[in-house]
Coordinates of C-alpha atoms and ligand atoms in Angstrom, one line a residue:
M455 CA 20.2 -13.2 -7.9
T456 CA 22.9 -10.8 -7.9
L457 CA 21.4 -7.0 -7.4
P458 CA 21.6 -5.2 -10.9
I459 CA 22.1 -2.4 -8.8
L460 CA 23.2 -1.6 -5.3
P461 CA 21.6 0.4 -2.7
G462 CA 24.2 3.0 -2.5
E463 CA 24.2 3.7 -5.9
M464 CA 21.0 3.8 -5.8
C465 CA 20.8 6.5 -2.5
D466 CA 23.5 8.8 -5.2
E467 CA 21.9 8.0 -8.5
L468 CA 19.0 10.0 -6.3
R469 CA 21.1 12.1 -4.2
K470 CA 22.2 14.2 -7.7
T471 CA 18.3 15.7 -7.3
V472 CA 17.3 15.3 -3.9
L473 CA 20.8 17.1 -1.4
G474 CA 20.1 16.9 2.3
Q475 CA 17.5 14.5 2.8
D476 CA 19.8 12.0 3.8
E477 CA 18.1 9.8 5.8
A478 CA 15.1 9.7 3.4
T479 CA 17.2 8.7 0.0
R480 CA 18.5 6.0 2.1
E481 CA 15.8 4.4 3.2
I482 CA 14.0 4.7 0.1
G483 CA 17.3 3.7 -1.9
V484 CA 16.7 0.3 0.6
A485 CA 13.2 -0.7 0.2
I486 CA 13.4 0.2 -4.6
V487 CA 16.7 -2.0 -4.6
K488 CA 15.3 -4.7 -2.4
H489 CA 11.8 -4.1 -4.7
V490 CA 13.5 -5.3 -7.9
A491 CA 15.6 -8.2 -6.2
G492 CA 11.9 -9.6 -5.2
Q493 CA 11.7 -9.2 -1.3
G494 CA 9.6 -6.1 -2.0
G495 CA 6.9 -4.9 0.6
D496 CA 8.8 -1.9 2.4
N497 CA 6.0 0.4 2.1
I498 CA 6.7 4.0 3.2
L499 CA 5.6 7.2 4.1
L500 CA 7.2 10.6 4.2
I501 CA 6.5 12.9 6.2
G502 CA 7.4 17.2 5.4
N503 CA 6.8 20.5 5.5
S504 CA 5.9 21.5 1.3
G505 CA 8.6 22.4 -0.4
S506 CA 11.1 19.1 1.3
G507 CA 11.4 17.3 -1.5
K508 CA 8.9 15.1 -1.3
T509 CA 6.8 15.4 -5.1
T510 CA 11.0 15.2 -6.4
L511 CA 12.0 12.4 -4.2
M512 CA 9.3 10.2 -5.8
R513 CA 10.3 12.1 -9.6
A514 CA 14.2 11.1 -8.6
V515 CA 13.5 7.0 -8.4
E516 CA 11.1 7.4 -11.3
Q517 CA 14.1 9.1 -13.6
V518 CA 17.2 6.5 -12.6
L519 CA 14.5 3.7 -13.3
R520 CA 13.7 4.5 -16.3
G521 CA 17.1 6.3 -17.3
R522 CA 19.1 3.2 -17.2
P523 CA 18.6 -0.1 -19.1
D524 CA 19.1 -2.3 -16.8
L525 CA 16.7 -0.9 -14.5
A526 CA 13.9 -0.2 -17.0
R527 CA 12.4 -3.6 -16.1
Y528 CA 11.6 -2.4 -12.5
S529 CA 10.4 1.0 -14.7
N530 CA 6.6 0.1 -13.5
V531 CA 6.2 3.7 -12.2
V532 CA 3.1 5.5 -11.2
R533 CA 2.6 8.4 -8.9
I534 CA -0.7 9.4 -8.2
N535 CA -2.9 11.7 -6.3
A536 CA -4.3 10.5 -3.1
N537 CA -7.9 12.9 -4.1
V538 CA -8.8 10.3 -7.1
L539 CA -9.0 7.2 -5.4
A540 CA -11.2 8.9 -3.3
E541 CA -12.7 9.3 -6.9
S542 CA -15.5 6.5 -7.7
R543 CA -15.8 7.5 -11.2
E544 CA -12.1 6.3 -11.1
G545 CA -13.0 3.3 -10.4
Y546 CA -11.8 4.1 -6.3
G547 CA -8.0 3.5 -6.3
R548 CA -9.1 0.7 -9.2
S549 CA -6.8 3.0 -11.2
V550 CA -3.7 2.4 -9.3
L551 CA -3.7 -1.1 -11.5
T552 CA -5.3 -0.1 -14.7
R553 CA -1.9 2.8 -15.4
L554 CA 0.3 0.4 -14.3
Y555 CA -1.4 -2.5 -16.8
A556 CA -1.2 0.9 -19.0
N557 CA 2.6 1.3 -18.4
A558 CA 3.4 -2.6 -19.1
Q559 CA 1.2 -2.7 -22.2
K560 CA 2.8 0.2 -23.5
A561 CA 6.5 -1.2 -22.1
L562 CA 6.1 -4.4 -23.4
G563 CA 4.4 -4.1 -26.7
P564 CA 1.4 -5.5 -28.7
G565 CA 1.7 -9.2 -28.9
A566 CA 2.8 -9.2 -25.4
P567 CA 1.8 -12.4 -23.3
L568 CA -0.8 -12.0 -20.9
E569 CA 1.3 -13.6 -17.8
E570 CA 3.9 -11.7 -18.4
L571 CA 1.9 -7.5 -18.0
L572 CA 0.5 -9.2 -15.3
R573 CA 4.1 -9.9 -13.7
W574 CA 4.5 -5.9 -14.7
V575 CA 1.7 -4.6 -13.0
E576 CA 2.8 -6.7 -9.9
G577 CA 6.3 -5.4 -9.5
G578 CA 4.8 -2.1 -9.5
I579 CA 5.7 0.9 -7.7
V580 CA 2.9 3.5 -6.6
F581 CA 4.0 6.3 -5.7
I582 CA 1.4 8.4 -4.1
D583 CA 1.3 11.7 -3.4
E584 CA -0.8 14.3 -0.9
V585 CA -1.5 11.3 1.0
D586 CA -2.3 13.8 3.7
K587 CA -6.1 15.4 1.5
I588 CA -6.8 12.1 2.7
R589 CA -8.0 11.9 6.6
A590 CA -10.6 9.6 7.5
S591 CA -11.5 12.7 9.4
V592 CA -11.1 16.7 10.0
G593 CA -12.1 17.2 13.7
E594 CA -14.1 15.8 14.7
S595 CA -16.2 15.0 11.8
A596 CA -16.1 12.1 9.3
H597 CA -14.3 13.0 6.0
V598 CA -15.8 10.5 3.9
K599 CA -13.7 10.4 0.7
G600 CA -11.0 10.3 3.1
I601 CA -11.7 7.0 4.7
V602 CA -13.1 5.8 1.7
A603 CA -9.8 6.3 -0.5
Q604 CA -7.6 4.8 2.5
E605 CA -9.8 1.9 2.4
A606 CA -9.0 1.7 -1.5
L607 CA -5.3 1.6 -0.3
L608 CA -5.3 -1.1 2.5
T609 CA -7.2 -2.8 -0.1
L610 CA -4.1 -2.6 -2.9
M611 CA -1.7 -2.9 -0.2
E612 CA -1.9 -6.2 0.6
N613 CA -4.5 -8.2 -0.8
E614 CA -3.6 -11.3 -3.1
N615 CA -6.6 -10.9 -4.6
V616 CA -7.3 -8.1 -6.9
E617 CA -9.7 -7.3 -9.8
L618 CA -8.5 -5.9 -12.9
E619 CA -10.4 -5.4 -15.7
I620 CA -8.7 -5.3 -19.1
D621 CA -9.6 -5.1 -22.8
L622 CA -7.9 -8.1 -24.5
P623 CA -9.3 -7.6 -26.7
E624 CA -12.1 -8.2 -25.2
R625 CA -13.8 -7.3 -21.8
R626 CA -12.6 -9.9 -19.0
T627 CA -10.7 -9.7 -15.6
V628 CA -8.3 -10.9 -14.3
A629 CA -6.9 -10.8 -10.4
I630 CA -3.7 -9.0 -9.6
N631 CA -1.7 -10.0 -6.5
S632 CA -1.3 -6.5 -5.4
S633 CA 1.2 -7.9 -2.2
Q634 CA 4.3 -7.2 -4.1
I635 CA 4.0 -3.4 -4.7
L636 CA 5.5 -0.9 -3.6
F637 CA 3.9 2.3 -1.6
V638 CA 4.9 5.5 -1.2
A639 CA 3.0 7.6 0.5
G640 CA 4.0 11.5 1.2
G641 CA 2.7 14.6 2.2
A642 CA 3.3 17.8 4.4
F643 CA 0.0 16.9 7.4
E644 CA 0.7 21.2 7.9
E645 CA -1.9 20.8 10.6
M646 CA -0.3 17.6 12.3
Y647 CA 3.2 19.9 11.7
D648 CA 1.3 22.6 14.3
T649 CA -0.3 20.6 17.1
V650 CA 3.6 18.7 18.2
Y651 CA 4.8 22.6 17.0
R652 CA 2.9 23.6 19.9
R653 CA 3.3 20.8 22.1
A654 CA 6.9 21.6 22.1
V655 CA 7.0 24.7 22.2
L656 CA 4.9 25.4 25.3
G657 CA 6.9 21.8 26.5
T658 CA 4.3 20.3 28.1
D659 CA 5.3 16.8 26.9
V660 CA 9.0 17.1 26.4
A661 CA 11.7 20.1 27.6
P662 CA 10.1 23.6 25.8
L663 CA 11.9 24.3 22.6
R664 CA 14.8 27.5 23.5
P665 CA 14.8 29.6 20.3
V666 CA 18.7 30.7 19.0
V667 CA 20.1 33.6 17.9
V668 CA 21.8 33.2 13.9
V669 CA 24.2 35.9 12.2
S670 CA 23.4 36.0 8.3
S671 CA 26.6 36.5 6.5
T672 CA 26.1 40.3 6.3
G673 CA 25.0 40.9 9.7
V674 CA 21.5 40.2 9.7
V675 CA 20.3 39.0 13.0
R676 CA 17.3 35.8 13.6
E677 CA 16.7 34.8 16.6
E678 CA 15.1 31.1 15.0
T679 CA 13.8 27.6 17.2
T680 CA 15.4 24.2 16.1
F681 CA 12.2 22.2 15.6
H682 CA 12.3 19.1 14.2
L683 CA 9.2 17.0 13.9
R684 CA 10.4 14.4 14.0
D685 CA 11.9 14.1 17.4
Y686 CA 8.2 15.4 19.1
M687 CA 6.4 13.4 16.7
K688 CA 4.2 10.0 17.8
Y689 CA 1.9 7.6 16.5
E690 CA -0.8 9.1 17.8
D691 CA -0.5 12.6 16.3
L692 CA -1.1 10.8 13.0
F693 CA -4.0 8.9 13.8
R694 CA -5.6 12.1 15.6
Y695 CA -4.6 13.6 12.4
G696 CA -6.8 11.1 10.3
M697 CA -4.6 8.3 9.6
T698 CA -5.8 5.6 10.4
P699 CA -4.2 3.5 12.7
Q700 CA -5.3 0.2 9.9
F701 CA -3.1 2.7 7.2
V702 CA -0.3 4.1 9.0
S703 CA 0.5 0.9 9.6
R704 CA 0.7 -1.0 6.6
F705 CA 4.4 1.2 5.4
E706 CA 6.8 -0.4 6.9
S707 CA 9.0 2.8 7.3
I708 CA 7.8 6.0 8.1
I709 CA 10.3 8.8 7.7
V710 CA 9.9 12.0 8.5
L711 CA 12.3 15.0 6.0
R712 CA 14.2 17.7 7.2
D713 CA 13.7 21.1 7.1
L714 CA 16.0 22.6 4.8
G715 CA 18.3 24.7 6.3
E716 CA 20.3 27.8 4.6
E717 CA 23.2 25.7 3.7
E718 CA 21.6 22.9 1.9
L719 CA 19.3 25.4 -0.1
A720 CA 21.9 27.7 -1.4
K721 CA 22.9 24.3 -3.0
I722 CA 19.8 22.9 -3.8
F723 CA 19.6 26.8 -5.4
I724 CA 23.4 26.2 -7.8
E725 CA 24.3 22.2 -7.7
P726 CA 21.2 20.2 -9.1
E727 CA 20.6 19.7 -12.8
G728 CA 17.8 21.3 -13.8
S729 CA 18.8 23.6 -10.6
I730 CA 17.1 27.5 -10.6
F731 CA 20.6 28.9 -11.4
R732 CA 21.6 26.8 -14.2
R733 CA 18.3 27.1 -15.7
S734 CA 18.2 30.8 -15.4
R735 CA 22.0 30.8 -16.6
G736 CA 20.2 29.0 -20.0
W737 CA 17.9 31.7 -20.3
F738 CA 21.1 34.3 -20.7
A739 CA 23.5 31.9 -22.6
K740 CA 20.9 32.7 -24.9
F741 CA 21.3 36.0 -25.4
G742 CA 25.8 35.7 -25.0
L743 CA 25.3 36.2 -21.1
D744 CA 27.8 34.1 -19.5
L745 CA 25.0 34.4 -15.5
Q746 CA 27.5 33.9 -13.0
I747 CA 27.4 35.0 -9.0
T748 CA 28.9 35.8 -6.4
R749 CA 29.5 33.1 -3.4
G750 CA 27.8 36.0 -0.7
A751 CA 24.5 37.0 -3.3
M752 CA 24.0 33.3 -3.0
K753 CA 24.9 33.3 0.7
M754 CA 22.1 36.0 1.1
I755 CA 19.3 33.6 -1.7
A756 CA 19.6 30.9 0.7
W757 CA 19.4 33.2 3.7
E758 CA 16.2 35.3 2.5
A759 CA 14.7 31.5 1.8
A760 CA 15.9 30.2 4.4
R761 CA 13.8 33.2 6.0
Q762 CA 9.5 31.5 4.7
K763 CA 10.3 28.2 6.4
R764 CA 6.6 26.9 5.0
L765 CA 7.8 27.8 1.2
G766 CA 11.0 25.2 1.7
A767 CA 13.0 25.0 -1.5
R768 CA 10.0 27.0 -2.8
A769 CA 11.3 30.1 -0.9
L770 CA 14.2 30.5 -3.0
K771 CA 13.0 30.5 -6.7
E772 CA 10.2 33.5 -5.4
V773 CA 13.5 35.1 -4.0
W774 CA 15.3 34.6 -7.6
R775 CA 12.5 36.2 -9.2
R776 CA 12.8 39.3 -7.9
V777 CA 16.9 39.5 -8.2
I778 CA 16.4 38.6 -11.8
R779 CA 13.1 39.8 -13.6
D780 CA 15.1 43.3 -14.2
A781 CA 18.0 41.5 -15.9
E782 CA 15.3 38.7 -18.1
F783 CA 14.0 41.2 -19.4
D784 CA 16.2 43.4 -21.0
P785 CA 20.2 41.3 -20.6
A786 CA 21.6 44.6 -21.7
A787 CA 20.4 46.9 -19.1
A788 CA 21.8 44.8 -16.4
N789 CA 25.4 45.9 -17.1
P790 CA 27.0 43.2 -18.9
T791 CA 31.5 43.1 -18.6
R792 CA 34.2 41.3 -20.8
G793 CA 35.4 38.0 -20.0
A794 CA 38.5 37.0 -21.0
D795 CA 37.2 35.4 -24.3
G796 CA 35.4 38.7 -24.9
R797 CA 31.9 37.5 -24.0
G798 CA 29.3 39.1 -21.8
V799 CA 29.5 38.2 -18.0
L800 CA 26.6 39.4 -16.0
T801 CA 27.0 38.3 -12.3
V802 CA 25.2 38.8 -9.8
D803 CA 25.9 40.2 -6.6
E804 CA 25.4 40.8 -3.1
A805 CA 24.2 44.7 -4.0
M806 CA 21.9 43.8 -6.2
V807 CA 20.6 41.0 -4.1
K808 CA 20.6 43.3 -1.3
R809 CA 18.2 46.0 -3.9
A810 CA 15.7 43.5 -5.0
V811 CA 14.7 41.4 -1.1
G812 CA 16.0 44.9 0.1
G813 CA 17.9 43.6 2.9
Ligands
LIG2092 N1 15.0 18.4 -0.9 C1 15.2 19.1 -1.3 N2 16.2 18.5 -3.1 C2 16.3 20.0 -4.4 N3 15.3 20.3 -4.6 C3 14.7 20.4 -3.6 C4 14.5 19.8 -2.8 N4 13.0 19.8 -2.0 C5 12.5 20.5 -2.7 N5 13.6 21.5 -4.1 C6 13.0 21.7 -4.9 O1 11.7 22.7 -4.6 C7 10.6 22.5 -5.3 C8 9.6 21.6 -4.3 O2 9.8 20.8 -4.2 P1 8.8 19.6 -3.8 O3 7.5 19.5 -5.0 O4 9.6 18.3 -4.0 O5 8.2 19.7 -2.5 P2 7.2 19.0 -1.7 O6 8.4 18.7 -1.3 O7 6.8 17.5 -2.4 O8 6.2 20.1 -1.3 P3 4.5 19.7 -0.9 O9 4.9 19.5 0.2 O10 4.3 21.5 -0.9 O11 4.6 19.4 -2.3 C9 11.4 21.7 -5.9 O12 11.2 22.2 -7.3 C10 12.7 21.3 -6.3 O13 13.5 21.4 -6.9
LIG2093 MG1 4.7 17.7 -3.6

């Protein structure tokens, strides 16, 4: 079989929307292509701070697969929140298969043979978001819902005989071989991050981190420690957090996403389709205005966002809102100028950002 898409191409597609996470996009790219080629089984666990791009990456895979007709056959993707797995109402994980089946029915249309429907289910891709919410223990105490959910997932991840109830048209039970379904789980594991960070800073097991001084383009000085979770994290940290060894061992690779730095944040602000800045341009276009931004203003916004480490790229939205909200309310009052073609131009410059963020 020739591959419908190469890992490099898949990766390039993902990088159109997910920036600054090259390791993650590469690993996911390879895992998806292997899956497509029928050599599945490389389940992936994504760990990364809030706003580092976990959900964005999952969405990007879905979009690429759905967007290319030659990959449609492999686009049976479901994205679910891990909490759902702990709901008995949803049948402890059974809902994953039910959703894959419903997708297959929709894609193949009425009258599709059962065999073909089941093949689509068995070739599905399952994204489990917020997987850190299904801890088996919190501190010293057991977390029953988490235990149930992790077990439900375990059953799904490697079982060759999971039962699924379908209506065809009469209700019946079929056996699904779920061992070829690709699972990608992601979570922020905030408390684990804090624990590992403390260990790194106190230097109980490695050389202590030393802060470095960084200076912004406008001369503001800040002290930073360059802590990367993956340099310090061990498997035991995941176990202590409440993920069971059986569960963790079902993932072939564990990828730790990077904390996004200023340069990546500046790119994320401007470049991706549907970026914050592009959307804003769309808004001002409705008033006949061309929204522009100076390089300096862009850097200031990224610098300001990078200060709010725990928000990741989400901080960009917050900073941008402060900068642009008055102009959004009344574009004419924001002193637009006339461009060469006579169109109104609204330029966000450093002074405007400074006024908004008080830097
Ligand atoms: N690496 C990235 N590349 C492009 N955009 C990003 C990236 N990371 C985050 N973003 C942007 O920031 C927003 C939040 O990101 P996302 O939802 O992917 O975070 P998350 O890692 O899933 O965080 P959480 O743990 O809080 O769910 C998204 O709307 C996206 O536009
Ligand atoms: Mg998320």
